[in-house]
């Protein structure tokens, strides 16, 4: 110890210790006083440069050249100050390292100036890995200008450019988000910008979506350690280009209309590149230009309300000019016909040309209007227009008829508004695109009041989604719960999208692509397999822990001990992998935290004695199976099979299953033979009455497919042909029943036809397959007409009823009985009678009650000596509305 102290004291003569930012550092010795003074001087210079820099750093734009490409980047004063502070602290470290290097060399600089120069010399470069600075020396920041160059990253080495770009990113993101908040969304119209598309969007909604997409894009920009400086610079420049060009505002906050307004901020929004255009702002007292409002540029079809008004005004002017052209050509051609004496012959076609041309100019797009309203194609248009006019005129006549079409009750069959819309759409297709002919289906598309295609399309979409969900999830054990939840979330999202649709076109758009389960969602089998592999690598220690646990549990037990835990390597691997997977582990780290679950599973695993007992019980059950198997032994075989399936894999390996397999094969053949015989027994020509027979065969096939004794499915032909034959026969019966209704069908016949129709549609409709059985019944409108006709007849019969009322006094029971009978008409269809009562013959009648009987007793509110008047009417209720007969005569009686 004494010797150590002596050496330490000796060293202290040469060196003394001070403490700075980097820990213990060398101080000057008596041999190098100039370096000590020089260090003090350069540190003072660094302080001065840093302090001066912080006063001049400000928001500005600067052009950077990185790898030969220039970028205009917005610099934020706060970001620059962050970098300046880092440069300042880093170079304090650099100066200290240079100082230590100079002192260690032990050379006297000769003077303070020479010592100071040594700090700026290239030969004294140092590497400071923990600061990410290599080949650094004080000369790089010596002086105010050099210091600023390093802060800005513009010196030849661009030492701090990457630091600056990293620091600028969050400042830039915040700045751009704030500027995006200045977009004047109120400048955009609520008018629909994409008429005709499945999901319409207004100009205002589009503008709001563009801003949101742009914000999401900017917020999502990330720089990593591997992102190159050139890529970072390009990103920042793209997000904030042309900042310095905003110079078009007057002090009153208005945009200088004589100055071209520059764009700013070419940002990605969705799949589009957008630019923001200043629309309002002001100039500060210091001359800075401040933007208060922006408009969006660069997005196709997005226009402000003012721009739309301007377009509309220009379109109106253009259309007026095009109409004048048509009138001019009409007059010129008329004069030509007049001169040639052929006016009578050609005037009709000329009139048709004018009608077509003016319609296109008035109702078509501006491009269509221009083509028919300017020189170039007049002769061809004059030749083509008459034929197109006639095609559309014929369609108009049919449309007018369809709008008046009703069923037997007078109810309209078609929606006139839908027909009008279809005709408007068809006009340009006929007049401009020369569509011919126009079919009734073209005119009536979606106009049928009795058919709700949207409801059906929605039902189909939902049914198919659920079928796809079931197929994706597969068997109950295909996925564990966490993965099932993710898959269900994908399909739930699709269901929500379908339910949000309001038109069939929207459903078609939403369901265009199938819901797909990403490969990142793994099956139970895959997860278990990965853990089995991991148990030989990343979870090798855990496997050893499990083996040690088994060994510890078996400690002191003899080899024949029934409580001995015996698990072979494959079974232990499977046990552990399944335990990890079932308990939600999806990483090795998570699995390592579940060893308590593994230990519990090991303890729950059948011990040696239990395994022997289990194996014996199953083997005995199998050996007891009869040599000859019939369906009577099926439950016995299933019991043995289920007992075998309940064993562990380790136990299964010890069971002889030959007899069981033979029994299962026998039962399988019995089932197959039964199906074949049932199919063979079906009539050669199936009728609707044979449906139950075909269903019985299908039930056998379904039972075969669902049987757990074997995995096989019935692959020897489905019953499609048989069901198709039954369906065709049943459809024929339904159609014939409707045709037989005739001109004046009876209510019973219509009711029977409707019952057959409903049964057919309900049974054969399959939404998942997109099969709407109602479409098969070609004469369904005849049925609907007949139903309406029966309703009309019932209403007519009810309204034509004549009722006769009489009264009788029952003194013993204190009541007046009101009796009535049908004097004229058919009352078989009525739903009941309403009875009204009054004490005056001509007024103040109040409802007394309703009944299906032909009388009603009045026991309440009777006063002796008072005369009471009664009247009755019949009623029928159809489709929620009541229809009444005329009132009966007035019966009366004095209560005594």
Coordinates of N, CA, C and O in Angstrom, one line a residue, residues 320-397:
X320 N -75.7 28.3 -75.1 CA -76.5 29.2 -75.8 C -75.9 29.4 -77.2 O -76.7 29.5 -78.2
X321 N -74.6 29.5 -77.3 CA -73.9 29.6 -78.6 C -74.2 28.4 -79.5 O -74.4 28.5 -80.7
X322 N -74.1 27.2 -78.9 CA -74.4 26.0 -79.6 C -75.8 25.9 -80.2 O -76.0 25.5 -81.3
X323 N -76.7 26.4 -79.3 CA -78.1 26.4 -79.8 C -78.3 27.3 -81.0 O -79.1 27.0 -81.9
X324 N -77.7 28.5 -80.9 CA -77.7 29.5 -82.0 C -77.2 28.8 -83.3 O -77.7 29.1 -84.4
X325 N -76.1 28.1 -83.1 CA -75.6 27.4 -84.3 C -76.6 26.4 -84.9 O -76.8 26.4 -86.2
X326 N -77.3 25.6 -84.1 CA -78.3 24.7 -84.6 C -79.4 25.5 -85.3 O -79.9 25.1 -86.4
X327 N -79.9 26.6 -84.7 CA -80.9 27.3 -85.3 C -80.5 27.9 -86.7 O -81.2 27.9 -87.7
X328 N -79.2 28.3 -86.7 CA -78.6 28.9 -88.0 C -78.6 27.8 -89.0 O -79.0 28.0 -90.2
X329 N -78.1 26.6 -88.7 CA -78.0 25.5 -89.7 C -79.4 25.1 -90.1 O -79.6 24.7 -91.3
X330 N -80.4 25.1 -89.2 CA -81.7 24.7 -89.5 C -82.3 25.7 -90.6 O -82.9 25.3 -91.6
X331 N -82.1 27.0 -90.3 CA -82.6 28.0 -91.2 C -81.9 27.9 -92.6 O -82.6 28.0 -93.6
X332 N -80.6 27.7 -92.6 CA -79.9 27.5 -93.9 C -80.4 26.3 -94.7 O -80.6 26.4 -95.9
X333 N -80.6 25.2 -94.0 CA -81.1 24.0 -94.7 C -82.5 24.2 -95.2 O -82.9 23.7 -96.3
X334 N -83.3 24.9 -94.3 CA -84.7 25.1 -94.7 C -84.8 25.9 -96.0 O -85.6 25.7 -96.9
X335 N -83.9 27.0 -96.0 CA -83.8 27.8 -97.2 C -83.4 27.0 -98.4 O -83.9 27.2 -99.6
X336 N -82.5 26.1 -98.2 CA -82.0 25.2 -99.3 C -83.2 24.3 -99.8 O -83.3 24.2 -101.1
X337 N -83.9 23.8 -98.9 CA -85.1 22.9 -99.3 C -86.1 23.8 -100.0 O -86.8 23.3 -101.0
X338 N -86.3 25.0 -99.5 CA -87.4 25.8 -100.1 C -87.0 26.2 -101.6 O -87.9 26.1 -102.5
X339 N -85.7 26.5 -101.8 CA -85.3 26.8 -103.1 C -85.4 25.6 -104.1 O -85.7 25.8 -105.2
X340 N -85.2 24.4 -103.5 CA -85.2 23.2 -104.4 C -86.6 22.6 -104.5 O -86.9 21.7 -105.2
X341 N -87.6 23.2 -103.7 CA -89.0 22.8 -103.7 C -89.2 21.5 -103.0 O -90.1 20.7 -103.4
X342 N -88.3 21.1 -102.0 CA -88.4 19.8 -101.3 C -88.7 20.0 -99.8 O -88.4 19.1 -99.1
X343 N -89.3 21.1 -99.5 CA -89.5 21.4 -98.0 C -90.5 20.3 -97.5 O -90.2 19.7 -96.4
X344 N -91.6 20.1 -98.1 CA -92.6 19.1 -97.6 C -92.0 17.8 -97.4 O -92.3 17.0 -96.5
X345 N -91.0 17.4 -98.3 CA -90.4 16.1 -98.3 C -89.4 16.0 -97.2 O -89.3 14.9 -96.5
X346 N -88.7 17.0 -96.9 CA -87.6 16.9 -95.9 C -87.8 17.6 -94.6 O -86.9 17.5 -93.7
X347 N -88.9 18.4 -94.4 CA -89.0 19.2 -93.2 C -89.1 18.3 -92.0 O -88.6 18.7 -90.9
X348 N -89.8 17.1 -92.1 CA -89.9 16.3 -90.9 C -88.6 15.9 -90.4 O -88.3 15.9 -89.1
X349 N -87.7 15.4 -91.3 CA -86.3 15.0 -90.8 C -85.5 16.2 -90.3 O -84.8 16.1 -89.4
X350 N -85.7 17.4 -90.9 CA -85.0 18.5 -90.4 C -85.5 18.9 -89.0 O -84.7 19.3 -88.1
X351 N -86.8 18.8 -88.8 CA -87.3 19.1 -87.4 C -86.8 18.1 -86.4 O -86.5 18.4 -85.3
X352 N -86.6 16.8 -86.9 CA -86.1 15.8 -85.9 C -84.6 16.0 -85.6 O -84.2 15.9 -84.5
X353 N -83.9 16.5 -86.6 CA -82.5 16.9 -86.4 C -82.4 18.0 -85.3 O -81.6 17.9 -84.4
X354 N -83.3 19.0 -85.5 CA -83.2 20.1 -84.6 C -83.6 19.6 -83.1 O -82.9 20.0 -82.2
X355 N -84.6 18.8 -83.0 CA -85.0 18.3 -81.7 C -83.9 17.5 -81.0 O -83.6 17.7 -79.8
X356 N -83.2 16.6 -81.8 CA -82.1 15.8 -81.3 C -80.9 16.7 -80.9 O -80.4 16.6 -79.8
X357 N -80.5 17.6 -81.8 CA -79.4 18.5 -81.5 C -79.6 19.3 -80.3 O -78.7 19.5 -79.4
X358 N -80.8 20.0 -80.2 CA -81.1 20.8 -79.0 C -81.1 20.0 -77.7 O -80.7 20.5 -76.7
X359 N -81.7 18.8 -77.8 CA -81.7 18.0 -76.6 C -80.3 17.6 -76.1 O -80.0 17.7 -74.9
X360 N -79.4 17.3 -77.1 CA -78.0 17.0 -76.7 C -77.4 18.2 -76.1 O -76.7 18.1 -75.1
X361 N -77.6 19.3 -76.7 CA -76.9 20.6 -76.2 C -77.5 20.9 -74.8 O -76.7 21.4 -73.9
X362 N -78.8 20.7 -74.6 CA -79.4 21.1 -73.3 C -79.1 20.1 -72.2 O -78.8 20.5 -71.1
X363 N -79.2 18.8 -72.5 CA -79.1 17.8 -71.5 C -77.8 17.0 -71.5 O -77.6 16.2 -70.5
X364 N -77.0 17.0 -72.5 CA -75.8 16.2 -72.6 C -74.7 16.9 -71.8 O -74.8 18.0 -71.3
X365 N -73.5 16.3 -71.8 CA -72.3 16.9 -71.3 C -71.9 18.0 -72.2 O -72.3 18.2 -73.3
X366 N -71.0 18.9 -71.6 CA -70.6 20.0 -72.4 C -69.8 19.6 -73.6 O -69.8 20.2 -74.7
X367 N -69.1 18.4 -73.5 CA -68.3 17.9 -74.7 C -69.3 17.4 -75.7 O -69.1 17.6 -76.9
X368 N -70.4 16.7 -75.3 CA -71.4 16.3 -76.3 C -72.1 17.5 -76.9 O -72.3 17.5 -78.2
X369 N -72.4 18.5 -76.1 CA -73.0 19.7 -76.7 C -72.1 20.4 -77.7 O -72.6 20.8 -78.8
X370 N -70.8 20.4 -77.4 CA -69.9 21.1 -78.3 C -69.9 20.4 -79.7 O -69.8 21.0 -80.7
X371 N -69.9 19.0 -79.6 CA -69.8 18.3 -80.9 C -71.0 18.5 -81.8 O -70.9 18.6 -83.0
X372 N -72.2 18.7 -81.2 CA -73.4 18.9 -82.0 C -73.7 20.3 -82.2 O -74.6 20.7 -82.9
X373 N -72.9 21.2 -81.6 CA -73.2 22.6 -81.7 C -72.1 23.4 -82.4 O -72.1 24.7 -82.3
X374 N -71.2 22.7 -83.1 CA -70.2 23.4 -83.8 C -70.0 22.8 -85.2 O -70.5 21.7 -85.4
X375 N -69.3 23.5 -86.1 CA -69.2 23.0 -87.4 C -68.4 21.7 -87.5 O -67.5 21.5 -86.6
X376 N -68.6 20.9 -88.5 CA -67.8 19.8 -88.7 C -68.5 18.5 -89.1 O -68.1 17.7 -89.9
X377 N -69.7 18.3 -88.4 CA -70.4 17.0 -88.6 C -71.8 17.2 -89.0 O -72.6 16.3 -88.8
X378 N -72.2 18.3 -89.4 CA -73.6 18.6 -89.7 C -74.3 17.6 -90.6 O -75.4 17.1 -90.3
X379 N -73.7 17.3 -91.7 CA -74.4 16.5 -92.7 C -74.6 15.1 -92.1 O -75.7 14.5 -92.3
X380 N -73.6 14.6 -91.4 CA -73.7 13.2 -90.8 C -74.8 13.2 -89.7 O -75.6 12.3 -89.5
X381 N -74.8 14.3 -88.9 CA -75.8 14.5 -87.8 C -77.2 14.6 -88.4 O -78.2 14.0 -87.9
X382 N -77.3 15.3 -89.5 CA -78.7 15.5 -90.1 C -79.2 14.1 -90.6 O -80.4 13.8 -90.6
X383 N -78.3 13.3 -91.1 CA -78.6 12.0 -91.6 C -79.0 11.0 -90.5 O -79.9 10.2 -90.6
X384 N -78.3 11.1 -89.4 CA -78.4 10.1 -88.3 C -79.6 10.5 -87.4 O -80.2 9.6 -86.8
X385 N -79.9 11.8 -87.2 CA -80.8 12.2 -86.2 C -82.2 11.7 -86.3 O -82.8 11.3 -85.3
X386 N -82.8 11.6 -87.5 CA -84.2 11.1 -87.6 C -84.4 9.7 -87.1 O -85.4 9.5 -86.4
X387 N -83.5 8.8 -87.4 CA -83.6 7.5 -86.9 C -83.5 7.4 -85.4 O -84.3 6.7 -84.8
X388 N -82.6 8.2 -84.8 CA -82.5 8.2 -83.4 C -83.7 8.8 -82.7 O -84.2 8.3 -81.7
X389 N -84.3 9.8 -83.4 CA -85.5 10.5 -82.8 C -86.6 9.5 -82.8 O -87.4 9.4 -81.8
X390 N -86.8 8.7 -83.9 CA -87.9 7.7 -83.9 C -87.7 6.6 -82.9 O -88.7 6.2 -82.3
X391 N -86.5 6.2 -82.7 CA -86.2 5.1 -81.6 C -86.7 5.6 -80.3 O -87.4 4.9 -79.5
X392 N -86.3 6.8 -80.0 CA -86.6 7.4 -78.6 C -88.1 7.7 -78.5 O -88.7 7.5 -77.4
X393 N -88.7 8.2 -79.6 CA -90.1 8.5 -79.6 C -90.9 7.2 -79.3 O -91.9 7.3 -78.5
X394 N -90.5 6.1 -79.9 CA -91.2 4.9 -79.6 C -91.1 4.4 -78.2 O -92.0 4.0 -77.5
X395 N -89.9 4.6 -77.6 CA -89.6 4.3 -76.2 C -90.5 5.2 -75.3 O -91.0 4.7 -74.3
X396 N -90.6 6.4 -75.7 CA -91.4 7.4 -74.9 C -92.9 6.9 -74.8 O -93.5 7.0 -73.8
X397 N -93.4 6.5 -75.9 CA -94.8 6.0 -75.9 C -95.0 4.8 -75.0 O -95.9 4.7 -74.2

